[in-house]
Tab-separated table of C-alpha atoms in Angstrom:
chain	number	residue	atom	x	y	z
I	111	MET	CA	-15.917	48.702	9.567
I	112	THR	CA	-19.388	49.982	10.348
I	113	ASN	CA	-19.361	53.600	11.462
I	114	SER	CA	-21.669	54.675	14.256
I	115	VAL	CA	-24.056	57.445	13.317
I	116	CYS	CA	-24.946	60.599	15.161
I	117	HIS	CA	-28.137	60.509	17.201
I	118	GLY	CA	-29.232	63.677	18.919
I	119	GLY	CA	-25.893	65.240	18.036
I	120	ARG	CA	-23.844	62.508	19.754
I	121	ARG	CA	-22.026	59.486	18.426
I	122	GLY	CA	-22.449	56.113	20.083
I	123	PHE	CA	-19.605	53.856	21.151
I	124	VAL	CA	-18.932	50.398	22.557
I	125	LEU	CA	-16.929	49.958	25.749
I	126	TRP	CA	-15.863	46.316	25.864
I	127	PHE	CA	-14.818	44.918	29.257
I	128	THR	CA	-12.887	41.660	28.852
I	129	GLY	CA	-11.211	39.470	31.460
I	130	LEU	CA	-11.482	36.309	33.508
I	131	SER	CA	-14.646	35.333	35.323
I	132	GLY	CA	-14.635	37.139	38.660
I	133	ALA	CA	-12.184	39.818	37.545
I	134	GLY	CA	-14.759	42.595	37.983
I	135	LYS	CA	-16.190	43.215	34.502
I	136	SER	CA	-19.864	43.361	35.448
I	137	THR	CA	-19.178	45.543	38.471
I	138	LEU	CA	-17.220	48.064	36.405
I	139	ALA	CA	-19.825	48.054	33.652
I	140	ARG	CA	-22.621	48.813	36.133
I	141	LEU	CA	-20.684	51.552	37.914
I	142	THR	CA	-19.602	53.162	34.645
I	143	ALA	CA	-23.172	52.991	33.348
I	144	ASP	CA	-24.394	54.785	36.467
I	145	VAL	CA	-21.945	57.657	35.936
I	146	LEU	CA	-22.899	57.980	32.271
I	147	CYS	CA	-26.614	57.920	33.126
I	148	ARG	CA	-26.128	60.675	35.692
I	149	ARG	CA	-24.551	62.726	32.931
I	150	GLY	CA	-27.685	62.275	30.842
I	151	LEU	CA	-26.198	59.907	28.268
I	152	PRO	CA	-28.146	56.975	26.760
I	153	VAL	CA	-26.607	53.774	28.116
I	154	GLU	CA	-27.148	50.047	27.701
I	155	VAL	CA	-25.239	47.280	29.498
I	156	LEU	CA	-24.846	43.913	27.775
I	157	ASP	CA	-23.765	41.422	30.419
I	158	GLY	CA	-22.292	38.236	29.009
I	159	ASP	CA	-24.118	35.930	31.419
I	160	GLU	CA	-27.486	37.584	30.789
I	161	VAL	CA	-27.018	37.525	27.024
I	162	ARG	CA	-26.009	33.866	27.131
I	163	THR	CA	-29.154	33.038	29.126
I	164	ASN	CA	-31.511	34.891	26.780
I	165	LEU	CA	-30.058	35.545	23.326
I	166	CYS	CA	-27.588	32.659	23.266
I	167	LYS	CA	-29.460	29.969	25.172
I	168	GLY	CA	-28.272	26.512	24.216
I	169	LEU	CA	-24.698	27.476	23.449
I	170	GLY	CA	-21.978	25.583	25.270
I	171	PHE	CA	-18.401	26.512	26.094
I	172	SER	CA	-16.565	25.148	23.075
I	173	LYS	CA	-14.479	27.655	21.137
I	174	GLU	CA	-17.063	27.711	18.359
I	175	ASP	CA	-19.927	28.386	20.776
I	176	ARG	CA	-17.947	31.041	22.635
I	177	ASP	CA	-17.152	32.803	19.367
I	178	THR	CA	-20.814	32.668	18.362
I	179	ASN	CA	-21.806	34.162	21.714
I	180	ILE	CA	-19.351	37.053	21.341
I	181	ARG	CA	-20.347	37.747	17.739
I	182	ARG	CA	-24.006	37.976	18.774
I	183	ILE	CA	-23.153	40.361	21.588
I	184	GLY	CA	-21.098	42.382	19.122
I	185	TYR	CA	-23.974	42.502	16.639
I	186	VAL	CA	-26.431	43.822	19.231
I	187	ALA	CA	-23.835	46.301	20.489
I	188	ARG	CA	-23.245	47.567	16.949
I	189	LEU	CA	-26.960	48.173	16.370
I	190	LEU	CA	-27.294	50.122	19.614
I	191	CYS	CA	-24.110	52.066	18.901
I	192	ARG	CA	-25.462	53.138	15.520
I	193	HIS	CA	-28.313	54.892	17.304
I	194	GLY	CA	-26.096	56.919	19.612
I	195	VAL	CA	-26.157	54.591	22.618
I	196	CYS	CA	-23.188	54.171	24.962
I	197	VAL	CA	-22.946	50.369	24.962
I	198	LEU	CA	-21.067	48.666	27.794
I	199	THR	CA	-20.370	44.960	27.367
I	200	ALA	CA	-19.075	42.707	30.126
I	201	ALA	CA	-18.041	39.368	28.672
I	202	ILE	CA	-15.019	37.116	29.139
I	203	SER	CA	-14.481	37.067	25.338
I	204	PRO	CA	-11.303	34.994	25.686
I	205	TYR	CA	-10.019	34.960	22.101
I	206	ARG	CA	-8.069	37.844	20.542
I	207	GLU	CA	-9.156	37.187	16.976
I	208	THR	CA	-12.852	37.278	17.854
I	209	ARG	CA	-12.385	40.520	19.771
I	210	ARG	CA	-10.482	41.959	16.810
I	211	GLN	CA	-13.323	41.050	14.452
I	212	VAL	CA	-15.898	42.668	16.725
I	213	ARG	CA	-13.762	45.810	17.012
I	214	GLU	CA	-13.442	46.012	13.239
I	215	GLU	CA	-17.183	45.616	12.696
I	216	ILE	CA	-18.149	48.217	15.304
I	217	GLY	CA	-15.511	50.859	14.656
I	218	HIS	CA	-16.108	53.177	17.622
I	219	PHE	CA	-14.790	50.610	20.082
I	220	TYR	CA	-12.827	50.825	23.343
I	221	GLU	CA	-11.355	47.695	24.892
I	222	VAL	CA	-10.832	47.583	28.653
I	223	PHE	CA	-8.770	44.678	29.932
I	224	VAL	CA	-10.029	43.919	33.434
I	225	ARG	CA	-6.947	42.183	34.779
I	226	CYS	CA	-6.865	40.076	37.912
I	227	PRO	CA	-4.678	37.087	38.893
I	228	LEU	CA	-6.388	33.744	38.447
I	229	SER	CA	-5.709	32.898	42.099
I	230	VAL	CA	-7.657	35.986	43.201
I	231	CYS	CA	-10.550	35.190	40.856
I	232	ILE	CA	-10.671	31.646	42.225
I	233	ALA	CA	-10.656	32.970	45.794
I	234	ARG	CA	-13.543	35.325	44.985
I	235	ASP	CA	-15.532	32.725	42.985
I	236	VAL	CA	-18.660	34.874	43.310
I	237	LYS	CA	-20.728	32.573	41.112
I	238	GLY	CA	-19.242	29.261	42.266
I	239	LEU	CA	-18.075	28.491	38.738
I	240	TYR	CA	-14.410	27.928	39.523
I	241	LYS	CA	-15.303	25.320	42.125
I	242	LYS	CA	-17.341	23.458	39.512
I	243	ALA	CA	-14.623	23.812	36.879
I	244	LEU	CA	-11.844	22.635	39.193
I	245	SER	CA	-13.917	19.603	40.198
I	246	GLY	CA	-14.533	18.736	36.552
I	247	GLU	CA	-18.239	19.553	36.660
I	248	ILE	CA	-17.751	22.285	34.026
I	249	LYS	CA	-15.532	21.640	31.012
I	250	HIS	CA	-13.717	24.213	28.830
I	251	PHE	CA	-13.823	26.873	31.541
I	252	THR	CA	-11.655	29.891	30.803
I	253	GLY	CA	-8.574	30.047	32.998
I	254	VAL	CA	-8.905	26.448	34.185
I	255	ASP	CA	-8.864	24.149	31.165
I	256	ASP	CA	-9.383	26.693	28.386
I	257	PRO	CA	-7.096	29.643	27.591
I	258	TYR	CA	-7.674	33.354	28.018
I	259	GLU	CA	-5.750	35.377	25.452
I	260	GLU	CA	-4.881	38.703	27.044
I	261	PRO	CA	-5.345	41.853	24.934
I	262	LEU	CA	-2.111	43.074	23.375
I	263	ASP	CA	-3.060	46.724	22.936
I	264	PRO	CA	-6.247	47.623	24.845
I	265	GLU	CA	-7.323	51.217	25.372
I	266	LEU	CA	-7.154	50.685	29.127
I	267	VAL	CA	-5.893	48.091	31.615
I	268	ILE	CA	-7.550	47.907	35.029
I	269	ASP	CA	-5.908	45.851	37.789
I	270	THR	CA	-8.915	45.209	39.986
I	271	HIS	CA	-6.927	43.530	42.757
I	272	LEU	CA	-4.910	46.722	43.264
I	273	GLU	CA	-7.619	49.404	43.420
I	274	THR	CA	-11.214	49.926	44.512
I	275	PRO	CA	-14.128	49.600	42.070
I	276	GLU	CA	-14.718	53.343	42.404
I	277	GLN	CA	-11.105	54.131	41.496
I	278	SER	CA	-11.310	51.788	38.518
I	279	THR	CA	-14.522	53.428	37.343
I	280	GLN	CA	-13.009	56.888	37.572
I	281	ARG	CA	-10.149	55.742	35.328
I	282	VAL	CA	-12.630	54.394	32.774
I	283	ILE	CA	-14.512	57.708	32.723
I	284	GLN	CA	-11.268	59.643	32.324
I	285	MET	CA	-10.244	57.418	29.426
I	286	LEU	CA	-13.568	58.047	27.666
I	287	GLU	CA	-13.231	61.791	28.210
I	288	ASN	CA	-9.650	61.858	26.940
I	289	ALA	CA	-10.672	59.863	23.871
I	290	GLY	CA	-13.506	62.289	23.123
I	291	ALA	CA	-16.132	59.562	23.470
I	292	ILE	CA	-18.024	61.557	26.112
I	293	PRO	CA	-17.956	65.271	26.943
I	294	THR	CA	-15.870	66.446	29.851
I	295	LEU	CA	-17.725	68.094	32.715
I	296	SER	CA	-16.725	71.528	31.432
I	297	GLN	CA	-18.304	70.656	28.077
I	298	HIS	CA	-21.432	69.053	29.561
I	299	PRO	CA	-24.566	71.226	29.425
I	300	SER	CA	-25.600	70.133	32.919
I	301	GLY	CA	-22.375	71.506	34.364
I	302	PRO	CA	-20.730	70.513	37.654
I	303	ASP	CA	-23.842	68.900	39.104
I	304	ASN	CA	-22.760	65.746	37.289
I	305	ALA	CA	-19.216	65.828	38.647
I	306	TRP	CA	-17.642	62.620	39.862
I	307	ASP	CA	-17.893	62.564	43.646
I	308	ASN	CA	-17.686	58.820	44.403
I	309	SER	CA	-21.242	58.969	45.814
I	310	LEU	CA	-22.487	55.941	43.937
I	311	PRO	CA	-25.981	54.609	44.671
I	312	PHE	CA	-24.734	51.326	46.088
I	313	THR	CA	-21.639	49.915	47.727
I	314	VAL	CA	-19.686	47.294	45.856
I	315	LYS	CA	-18.853	44.493	48.256
I	316	GLU	CA	-17.616	41.934	45.771
I	317	ARG	CA	-16.513	41.874	42.190
I	318	LEU	CA	-18.452	40.003	39.561
């Protein structure tokens, strides 16, 4: 285990959103990041699709390539965490063992299972990936012809088909406060001006 170090009097952590494509991981990561930024905390979002395009270009969707992708995301997250950054990752990360390894390497790690029925994810199909997978254009797609291994003991489970993105985000923030990962509003030097009021800078119309 690699322990995160204090930076500016605060310890970094990794908040790992895992779930099917279209479940709402990227949306929750962005909304949570906005709340943390408004509280004056250093934040970085590592989106699985963006990392795959830049850091992991050339990797396919075999189990080996998926594991490599997640390990690279975990490595970058660990480096940022060591310098006091609140790191939010949004990646399918379908395999339990790989997630366990990343958790062990990072240490200060919170897993959020973004749960949503496959039928709902297919109906959303924000990126058009399910249509391609179901037609055979994409092989080894998680949830279609490749498994997703649900977390057995995550820090938090969010059922995105049962609540609004804002409600889900509030639960994530409360979990981080209860775990001591971030200060509560009463502990925050900026006081109540940073209170949660659901007045987010944009309206979420669809989950990513």
